[in-house]
Short mmCIF file of C-alpha atoms and ligand atoms in Angstrom, two decimals:
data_model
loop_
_atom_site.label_atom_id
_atom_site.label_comp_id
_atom_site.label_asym_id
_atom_site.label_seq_id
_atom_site.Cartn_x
_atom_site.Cartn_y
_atom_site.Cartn_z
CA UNK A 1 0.00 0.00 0.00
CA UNK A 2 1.75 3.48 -0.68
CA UNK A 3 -0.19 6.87 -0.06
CA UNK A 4 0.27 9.35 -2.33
CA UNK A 5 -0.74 13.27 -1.60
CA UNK A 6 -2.75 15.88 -3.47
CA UNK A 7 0.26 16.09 -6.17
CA UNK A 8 -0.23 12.18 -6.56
CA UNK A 9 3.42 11.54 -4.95
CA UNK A 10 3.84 8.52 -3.37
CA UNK A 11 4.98 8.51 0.46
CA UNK A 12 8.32 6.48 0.58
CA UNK A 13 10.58 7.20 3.02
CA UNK A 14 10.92 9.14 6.25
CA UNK A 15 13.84 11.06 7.18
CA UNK A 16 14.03 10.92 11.27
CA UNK A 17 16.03 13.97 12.81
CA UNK A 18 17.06 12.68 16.55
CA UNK A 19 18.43 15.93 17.83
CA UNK A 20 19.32 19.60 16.56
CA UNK A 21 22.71 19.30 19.01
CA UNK A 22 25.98 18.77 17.45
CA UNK A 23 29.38 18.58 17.70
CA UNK A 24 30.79 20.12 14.92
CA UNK A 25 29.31 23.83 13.55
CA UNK A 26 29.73 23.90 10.02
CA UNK A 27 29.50 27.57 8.90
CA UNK A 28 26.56 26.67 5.79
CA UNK A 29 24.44 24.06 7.94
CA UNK A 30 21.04 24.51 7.42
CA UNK A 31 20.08 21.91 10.24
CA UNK A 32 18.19 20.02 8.27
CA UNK A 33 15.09 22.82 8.08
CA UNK A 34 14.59 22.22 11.87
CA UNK A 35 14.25 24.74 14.69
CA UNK A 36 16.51 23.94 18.00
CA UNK A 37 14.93 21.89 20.43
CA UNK A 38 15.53 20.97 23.98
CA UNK A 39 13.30 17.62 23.58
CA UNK A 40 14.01 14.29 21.65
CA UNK A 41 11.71 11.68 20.87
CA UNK A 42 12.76 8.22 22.74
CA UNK A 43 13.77 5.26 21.26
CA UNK A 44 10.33 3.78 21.51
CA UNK A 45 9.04 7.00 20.32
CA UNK A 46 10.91 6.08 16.74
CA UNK A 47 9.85 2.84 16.71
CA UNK A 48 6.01 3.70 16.88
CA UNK A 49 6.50 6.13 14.33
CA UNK A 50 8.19 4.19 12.00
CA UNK A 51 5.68 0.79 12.69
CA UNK A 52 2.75 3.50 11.54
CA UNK A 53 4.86 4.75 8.80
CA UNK A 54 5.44 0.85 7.79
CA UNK A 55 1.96 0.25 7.60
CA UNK A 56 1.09 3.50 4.95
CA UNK A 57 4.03 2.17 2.61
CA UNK A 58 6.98 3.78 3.73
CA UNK A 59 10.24 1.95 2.67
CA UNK A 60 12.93 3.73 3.77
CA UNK A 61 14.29 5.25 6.70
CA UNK A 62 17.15 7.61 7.55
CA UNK A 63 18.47 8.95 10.59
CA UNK A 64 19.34 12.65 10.89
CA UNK A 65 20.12 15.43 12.59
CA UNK A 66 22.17 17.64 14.18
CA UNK A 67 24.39 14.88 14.84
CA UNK A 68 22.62 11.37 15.31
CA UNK A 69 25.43 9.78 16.95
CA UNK A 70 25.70 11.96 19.76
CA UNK A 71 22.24 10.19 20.51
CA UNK A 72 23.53 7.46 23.43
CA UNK A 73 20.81 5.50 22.52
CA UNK A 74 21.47 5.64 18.89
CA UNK A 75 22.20 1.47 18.97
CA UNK A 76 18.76 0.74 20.59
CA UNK A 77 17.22 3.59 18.03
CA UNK A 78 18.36 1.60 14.75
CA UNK A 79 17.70 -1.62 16.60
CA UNK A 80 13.97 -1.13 16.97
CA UNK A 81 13.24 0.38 13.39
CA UNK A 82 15.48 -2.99 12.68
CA UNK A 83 12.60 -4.84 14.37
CA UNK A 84 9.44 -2.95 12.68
CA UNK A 85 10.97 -4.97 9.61
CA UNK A 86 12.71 -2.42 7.60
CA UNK A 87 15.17 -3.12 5.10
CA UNK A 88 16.65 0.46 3.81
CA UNK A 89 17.93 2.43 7.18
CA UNK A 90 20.54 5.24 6.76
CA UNK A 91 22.10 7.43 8.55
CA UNK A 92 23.42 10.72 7.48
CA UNK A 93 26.81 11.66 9.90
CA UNK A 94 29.30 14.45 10.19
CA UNK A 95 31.45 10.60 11.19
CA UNK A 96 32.91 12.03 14.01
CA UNK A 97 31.67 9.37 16.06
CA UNK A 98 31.54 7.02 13.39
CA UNK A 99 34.44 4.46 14.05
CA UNK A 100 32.85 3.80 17.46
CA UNK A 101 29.75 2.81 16.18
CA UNK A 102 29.98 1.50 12.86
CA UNK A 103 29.92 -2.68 13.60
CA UNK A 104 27.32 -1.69 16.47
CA UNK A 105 24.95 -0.13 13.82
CA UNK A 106 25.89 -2.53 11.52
CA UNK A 107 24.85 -5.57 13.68
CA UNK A 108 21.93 -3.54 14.86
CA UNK A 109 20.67 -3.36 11.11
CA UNK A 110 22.16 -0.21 9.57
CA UNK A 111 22.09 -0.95 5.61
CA UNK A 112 23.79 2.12 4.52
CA UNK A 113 25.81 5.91 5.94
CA UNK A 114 26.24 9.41 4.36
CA UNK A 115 28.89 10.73 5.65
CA UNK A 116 29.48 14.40 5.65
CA UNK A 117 32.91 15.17 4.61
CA UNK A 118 33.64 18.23 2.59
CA UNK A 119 37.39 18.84 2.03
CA UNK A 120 40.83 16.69 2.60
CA UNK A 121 42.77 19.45 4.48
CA UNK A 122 43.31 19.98 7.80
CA UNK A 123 42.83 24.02 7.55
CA UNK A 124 39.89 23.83 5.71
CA UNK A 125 38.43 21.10 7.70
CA UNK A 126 38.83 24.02 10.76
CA UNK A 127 37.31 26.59 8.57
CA UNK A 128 34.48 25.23 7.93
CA UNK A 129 33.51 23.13 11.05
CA UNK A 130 35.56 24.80 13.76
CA UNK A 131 36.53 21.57 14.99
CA UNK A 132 39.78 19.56 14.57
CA UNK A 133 38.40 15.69 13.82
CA UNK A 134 39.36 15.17 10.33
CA UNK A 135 41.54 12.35 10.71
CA UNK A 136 38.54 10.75 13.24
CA UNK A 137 36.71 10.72 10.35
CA UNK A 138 38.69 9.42 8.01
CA UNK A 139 38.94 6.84 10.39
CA UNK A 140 35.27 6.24 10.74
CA UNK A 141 35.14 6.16 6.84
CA UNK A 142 37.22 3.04 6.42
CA UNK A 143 35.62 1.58 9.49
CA UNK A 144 32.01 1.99 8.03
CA UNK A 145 33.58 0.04 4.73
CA UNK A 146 35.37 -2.28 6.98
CA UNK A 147 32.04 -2.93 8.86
CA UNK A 148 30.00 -3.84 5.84
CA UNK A 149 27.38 -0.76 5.86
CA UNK A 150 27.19 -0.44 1.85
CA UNK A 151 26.72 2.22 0.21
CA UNK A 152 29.05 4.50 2.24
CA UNK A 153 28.66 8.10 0.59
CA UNK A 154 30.55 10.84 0.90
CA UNK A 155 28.51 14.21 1.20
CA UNK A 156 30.67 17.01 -0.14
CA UNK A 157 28.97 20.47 -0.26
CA UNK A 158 30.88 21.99 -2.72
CA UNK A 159 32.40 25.78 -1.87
CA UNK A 160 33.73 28.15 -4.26
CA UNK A 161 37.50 28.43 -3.96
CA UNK A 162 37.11 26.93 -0.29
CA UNK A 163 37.03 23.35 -1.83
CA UNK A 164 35.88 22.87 -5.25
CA UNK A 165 39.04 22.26 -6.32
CA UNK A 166 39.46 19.54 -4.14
CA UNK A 167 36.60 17.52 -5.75
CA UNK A 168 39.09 15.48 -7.92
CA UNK A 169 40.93 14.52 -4.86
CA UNK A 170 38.28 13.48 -2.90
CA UNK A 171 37.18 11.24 -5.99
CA UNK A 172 40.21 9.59 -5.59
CA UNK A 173 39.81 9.12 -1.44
CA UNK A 174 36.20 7.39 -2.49
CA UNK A 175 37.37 5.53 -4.56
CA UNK A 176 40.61 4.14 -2.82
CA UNK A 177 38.55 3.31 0.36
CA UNK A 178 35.37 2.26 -1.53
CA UNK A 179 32.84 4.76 -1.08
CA UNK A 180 30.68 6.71 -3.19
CA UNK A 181 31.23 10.54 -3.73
CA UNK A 182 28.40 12.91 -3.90
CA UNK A 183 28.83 16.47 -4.85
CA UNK A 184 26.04 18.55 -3.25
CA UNK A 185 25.59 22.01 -3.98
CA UNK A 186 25.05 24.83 -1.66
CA UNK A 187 21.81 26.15 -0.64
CA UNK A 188 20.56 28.50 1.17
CA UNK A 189 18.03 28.85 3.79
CA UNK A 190 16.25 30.79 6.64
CA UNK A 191 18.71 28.48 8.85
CA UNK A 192 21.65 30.57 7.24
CA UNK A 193 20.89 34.22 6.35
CA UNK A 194 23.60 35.29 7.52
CA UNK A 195 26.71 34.11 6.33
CA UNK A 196 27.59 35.67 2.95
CA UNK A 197 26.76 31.99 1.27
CA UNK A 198 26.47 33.58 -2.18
CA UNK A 199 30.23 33.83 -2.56
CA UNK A 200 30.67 30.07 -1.73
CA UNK A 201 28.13 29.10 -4.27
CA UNK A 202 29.44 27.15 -6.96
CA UNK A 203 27.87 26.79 -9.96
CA UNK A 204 27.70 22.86 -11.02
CA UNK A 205 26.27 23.35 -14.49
CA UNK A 206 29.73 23.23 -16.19
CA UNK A 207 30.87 20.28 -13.72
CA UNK A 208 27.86 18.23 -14.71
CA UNK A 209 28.95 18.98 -18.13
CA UNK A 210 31.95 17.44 -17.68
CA UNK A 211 31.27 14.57 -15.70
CA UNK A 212 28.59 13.72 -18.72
CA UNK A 213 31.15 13.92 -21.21
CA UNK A 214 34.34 11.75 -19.16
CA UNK A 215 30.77 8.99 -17.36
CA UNK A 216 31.21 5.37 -18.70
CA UNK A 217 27.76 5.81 -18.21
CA UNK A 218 24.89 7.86 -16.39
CA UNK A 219 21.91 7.25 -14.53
CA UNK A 220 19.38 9.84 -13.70
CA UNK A 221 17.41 8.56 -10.21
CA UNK A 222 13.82 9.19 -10.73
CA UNK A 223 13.00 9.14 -7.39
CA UNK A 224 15.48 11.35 -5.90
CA UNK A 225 14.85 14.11 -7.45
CA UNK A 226 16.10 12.91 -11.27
CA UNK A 227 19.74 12.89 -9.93
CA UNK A 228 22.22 12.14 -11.93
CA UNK A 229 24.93 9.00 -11.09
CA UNK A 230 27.93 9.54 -12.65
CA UNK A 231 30.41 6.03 -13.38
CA UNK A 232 33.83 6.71 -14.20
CA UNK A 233 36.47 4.00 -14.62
CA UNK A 234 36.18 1.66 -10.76
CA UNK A 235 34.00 5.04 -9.17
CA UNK A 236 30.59 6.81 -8.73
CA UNK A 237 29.68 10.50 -8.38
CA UNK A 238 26.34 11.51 -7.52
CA UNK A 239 25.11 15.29 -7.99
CA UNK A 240 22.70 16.80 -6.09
CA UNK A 241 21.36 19.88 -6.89
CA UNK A 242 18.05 21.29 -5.02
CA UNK A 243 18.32 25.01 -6.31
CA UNK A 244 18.15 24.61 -9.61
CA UNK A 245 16.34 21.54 -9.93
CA UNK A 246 12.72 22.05 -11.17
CA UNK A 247 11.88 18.30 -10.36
CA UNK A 248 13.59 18.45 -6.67
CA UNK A 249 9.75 18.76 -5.39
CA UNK A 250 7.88 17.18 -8.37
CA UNK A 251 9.65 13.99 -7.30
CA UNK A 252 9.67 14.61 -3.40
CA UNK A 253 8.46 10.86 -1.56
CA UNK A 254 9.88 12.11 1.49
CA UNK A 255 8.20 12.93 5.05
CA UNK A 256 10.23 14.21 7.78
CA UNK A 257 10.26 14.06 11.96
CA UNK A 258 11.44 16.34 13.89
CA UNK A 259 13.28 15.47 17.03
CA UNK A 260 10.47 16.68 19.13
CA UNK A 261 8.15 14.69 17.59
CA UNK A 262 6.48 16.92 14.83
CA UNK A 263 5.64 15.64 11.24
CA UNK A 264 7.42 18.16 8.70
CA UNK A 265 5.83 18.18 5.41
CA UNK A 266 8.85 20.06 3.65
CA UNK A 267 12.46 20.66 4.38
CA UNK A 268 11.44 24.21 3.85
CA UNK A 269 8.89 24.90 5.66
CA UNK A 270 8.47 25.21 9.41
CA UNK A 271 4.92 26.36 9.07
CA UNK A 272 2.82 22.78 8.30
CA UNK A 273 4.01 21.08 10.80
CA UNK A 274 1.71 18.18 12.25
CA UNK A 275 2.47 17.22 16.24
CA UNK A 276 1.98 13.86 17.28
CA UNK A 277 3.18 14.44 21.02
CA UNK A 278 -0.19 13.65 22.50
CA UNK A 279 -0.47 10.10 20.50
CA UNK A 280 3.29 9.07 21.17
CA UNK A 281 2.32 10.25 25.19
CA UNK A 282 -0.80 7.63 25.00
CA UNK A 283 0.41 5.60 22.59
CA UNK A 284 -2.48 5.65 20.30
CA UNK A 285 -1.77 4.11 17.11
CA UNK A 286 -4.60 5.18 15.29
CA UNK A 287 -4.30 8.81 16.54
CA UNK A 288 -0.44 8.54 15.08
CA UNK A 289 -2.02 7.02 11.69
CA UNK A 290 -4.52 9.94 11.18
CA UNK A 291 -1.55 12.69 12.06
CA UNK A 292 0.78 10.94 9.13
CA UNK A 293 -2.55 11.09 6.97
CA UNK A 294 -2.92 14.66 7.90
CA UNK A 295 0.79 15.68 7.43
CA UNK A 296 0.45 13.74 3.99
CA UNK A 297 -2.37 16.23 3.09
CA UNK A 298 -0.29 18.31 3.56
CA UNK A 299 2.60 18.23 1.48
CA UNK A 300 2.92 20.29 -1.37
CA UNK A 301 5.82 21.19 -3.61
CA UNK A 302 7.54 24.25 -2.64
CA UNK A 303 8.99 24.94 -6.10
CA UNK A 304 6.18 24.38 -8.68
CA UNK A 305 6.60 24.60 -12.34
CA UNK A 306 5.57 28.67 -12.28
CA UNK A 307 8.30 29.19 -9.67
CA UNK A 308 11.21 27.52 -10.80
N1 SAM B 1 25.15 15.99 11.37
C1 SAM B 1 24.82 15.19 10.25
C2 SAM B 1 25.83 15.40 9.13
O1 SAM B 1 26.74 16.23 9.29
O2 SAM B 1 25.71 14.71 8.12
C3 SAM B 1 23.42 15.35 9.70
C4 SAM B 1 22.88 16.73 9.55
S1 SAM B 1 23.50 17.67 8.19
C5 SAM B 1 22.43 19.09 8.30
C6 SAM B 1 22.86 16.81 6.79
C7 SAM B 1 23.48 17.16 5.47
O3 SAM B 1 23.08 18.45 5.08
C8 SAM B 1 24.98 17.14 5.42
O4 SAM B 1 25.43 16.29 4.40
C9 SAM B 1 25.36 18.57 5.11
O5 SAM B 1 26.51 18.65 4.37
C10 SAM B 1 24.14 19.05 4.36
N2 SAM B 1 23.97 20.51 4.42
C11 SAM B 1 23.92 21.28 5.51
N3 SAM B 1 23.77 22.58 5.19
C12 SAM B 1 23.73 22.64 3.85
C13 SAM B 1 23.58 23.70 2.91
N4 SAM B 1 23.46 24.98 3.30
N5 SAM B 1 23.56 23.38 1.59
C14 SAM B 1 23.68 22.09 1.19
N6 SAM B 1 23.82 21.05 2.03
C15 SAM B 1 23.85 21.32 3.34
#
């Protein structure tokens, strides 16, 4: 059974954010479309949600954030959504943590990671997340191949002379340690007003260009948003472009939680949101079922046709 919305698009996965805290503060991060929030759905919390989202046809399920592994109870988290019987659960990291974890989540029934990881160098890993853990991640790169969690993506956001010419490089560190590169392009939200983003933004027209002409061969993913899958020689490059993609909402499948319990229609919008507090509280099952129905009712694309 799948329930599709007024724009007859099917609901397929769910994208779970467990916290807004993190523990890296990357200068572009649009946290995910979510507003901070001192509360965070339990454990059993996720598992209700995702048994009702089982039931109206959702397949997939990814973990999110702020940072998902700072959750303690992260093992038990993937564990139970394990045990609702799904067979697609991601997490997307900043893999700080990640070489702790990765067997745990693996045995726990964690198919596949994202791993955020934007540039090679030790300065500009500072720069951009004020932190000093690149060569923790690296680590918990190889340990999530090591592990057996397949795909392992990289997310790299690409910035204008901050890393874009690193992109060739970090094809290379994919492809070495067996992981999957995707180039994602900057974009900019109410999370980030701020920040001067438009000089980072880096325009991926004449890189998709390329990447078409030097592909073995490309695939265009219908249901992510008609993103292209670049194969070159032994590698893969994804690119993921939400600004100007006119189909990014056209082919949208995706509901999201906050970590306070709220169904989120759209990544940008904070102003739909459906709360299903009082039904995880008492439990009520049916009370959960008409909340996704509602929050299905109302999703709506955010770029349409006349707007893009
Ligand atoms: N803490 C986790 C992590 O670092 O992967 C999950 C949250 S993070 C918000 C999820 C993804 O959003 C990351 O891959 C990050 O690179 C991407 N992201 C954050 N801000 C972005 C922006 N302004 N434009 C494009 N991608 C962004």
């Amino acid at each position: 059974m799948h329930v599709e919305d007024n724009y007859r698009r099917p609901l397929l996965s769910l994208r779970i954010s467990l916290t807004t805290r993190c523990n890296v503060n990357c200068f572009y991060c649009h946290r995910d479309g979510m507003v901070p929030s001192s509360r965070e759905i339990s454990a059993i919390d996720v598992k209700n949600i995702c048994r009702v989202a089982a039931d109206l046809g959702v397949k997939k399920i990814r973990l999110s954030g702020g940072e998902p592994l700072i959750r303690r109870d992260i093992v038990e988290i993937v564990k139970g959504i394990n045990d609702v019987g799904f067979r697609d659960i991601s997490i997307t990291t900043n893999g700080t943590l990640l070489e702790e974890y990765s067997y745990l989540l693996k045995e726990a029934g964690l198919d596949r990671v994202n791993v955020s990881f934007d540039t090679l160098k030790l300065e500009t890993y500072r720069f951009i997340t004020k932190k000093d853990y690149l060569e923790r991640v690296k680590a918990g790169i190889k340990s999530a191949v090591d592990a057996g969690l397949h795909p392992v993506k990289i997310n790299m956001v690409v910035l204008k002379d901050l890393n874009h010419h690193e992109i060739w490089d970090m094809f290379e560190f994919c492809r070495e340690n067996g992981a999957v590169l995707q180039l994602i392009e900057l974009l900019k939200t109410d999370n980030c007003p701020d920040m001067g983003i438009e000089c980072y933004h880096f325009d991926m027209a004449p890189l998709e260009e390329k990447l078409s002409r030097i592909a073995d061969k490309v695939m265009t993913r219908k249901f992510m948003q008609d993103r292209k899958k670049y194969y070159i020689e032994d590698g893969e490059i994804e690119v993921v472009r939400p600004m100007d993609n006119t189909k990014f909402c056209a082919n949208c499948t995706r509901l999201r939680v906050t970590p306070d319990g709220k169904l989120k229609p759209c990544l940008l919008r904070n102003d739909n949101l459906v709360d299903t507090t009082e039904a995880l509280r008492t439990n009520d099952t049916e009370m959960l079922r008409q909340l996704f129905l509602e929050a299905i009712r109302r999703r709506a694309p955010y770029y349409d046709n006349e707007s893009c």
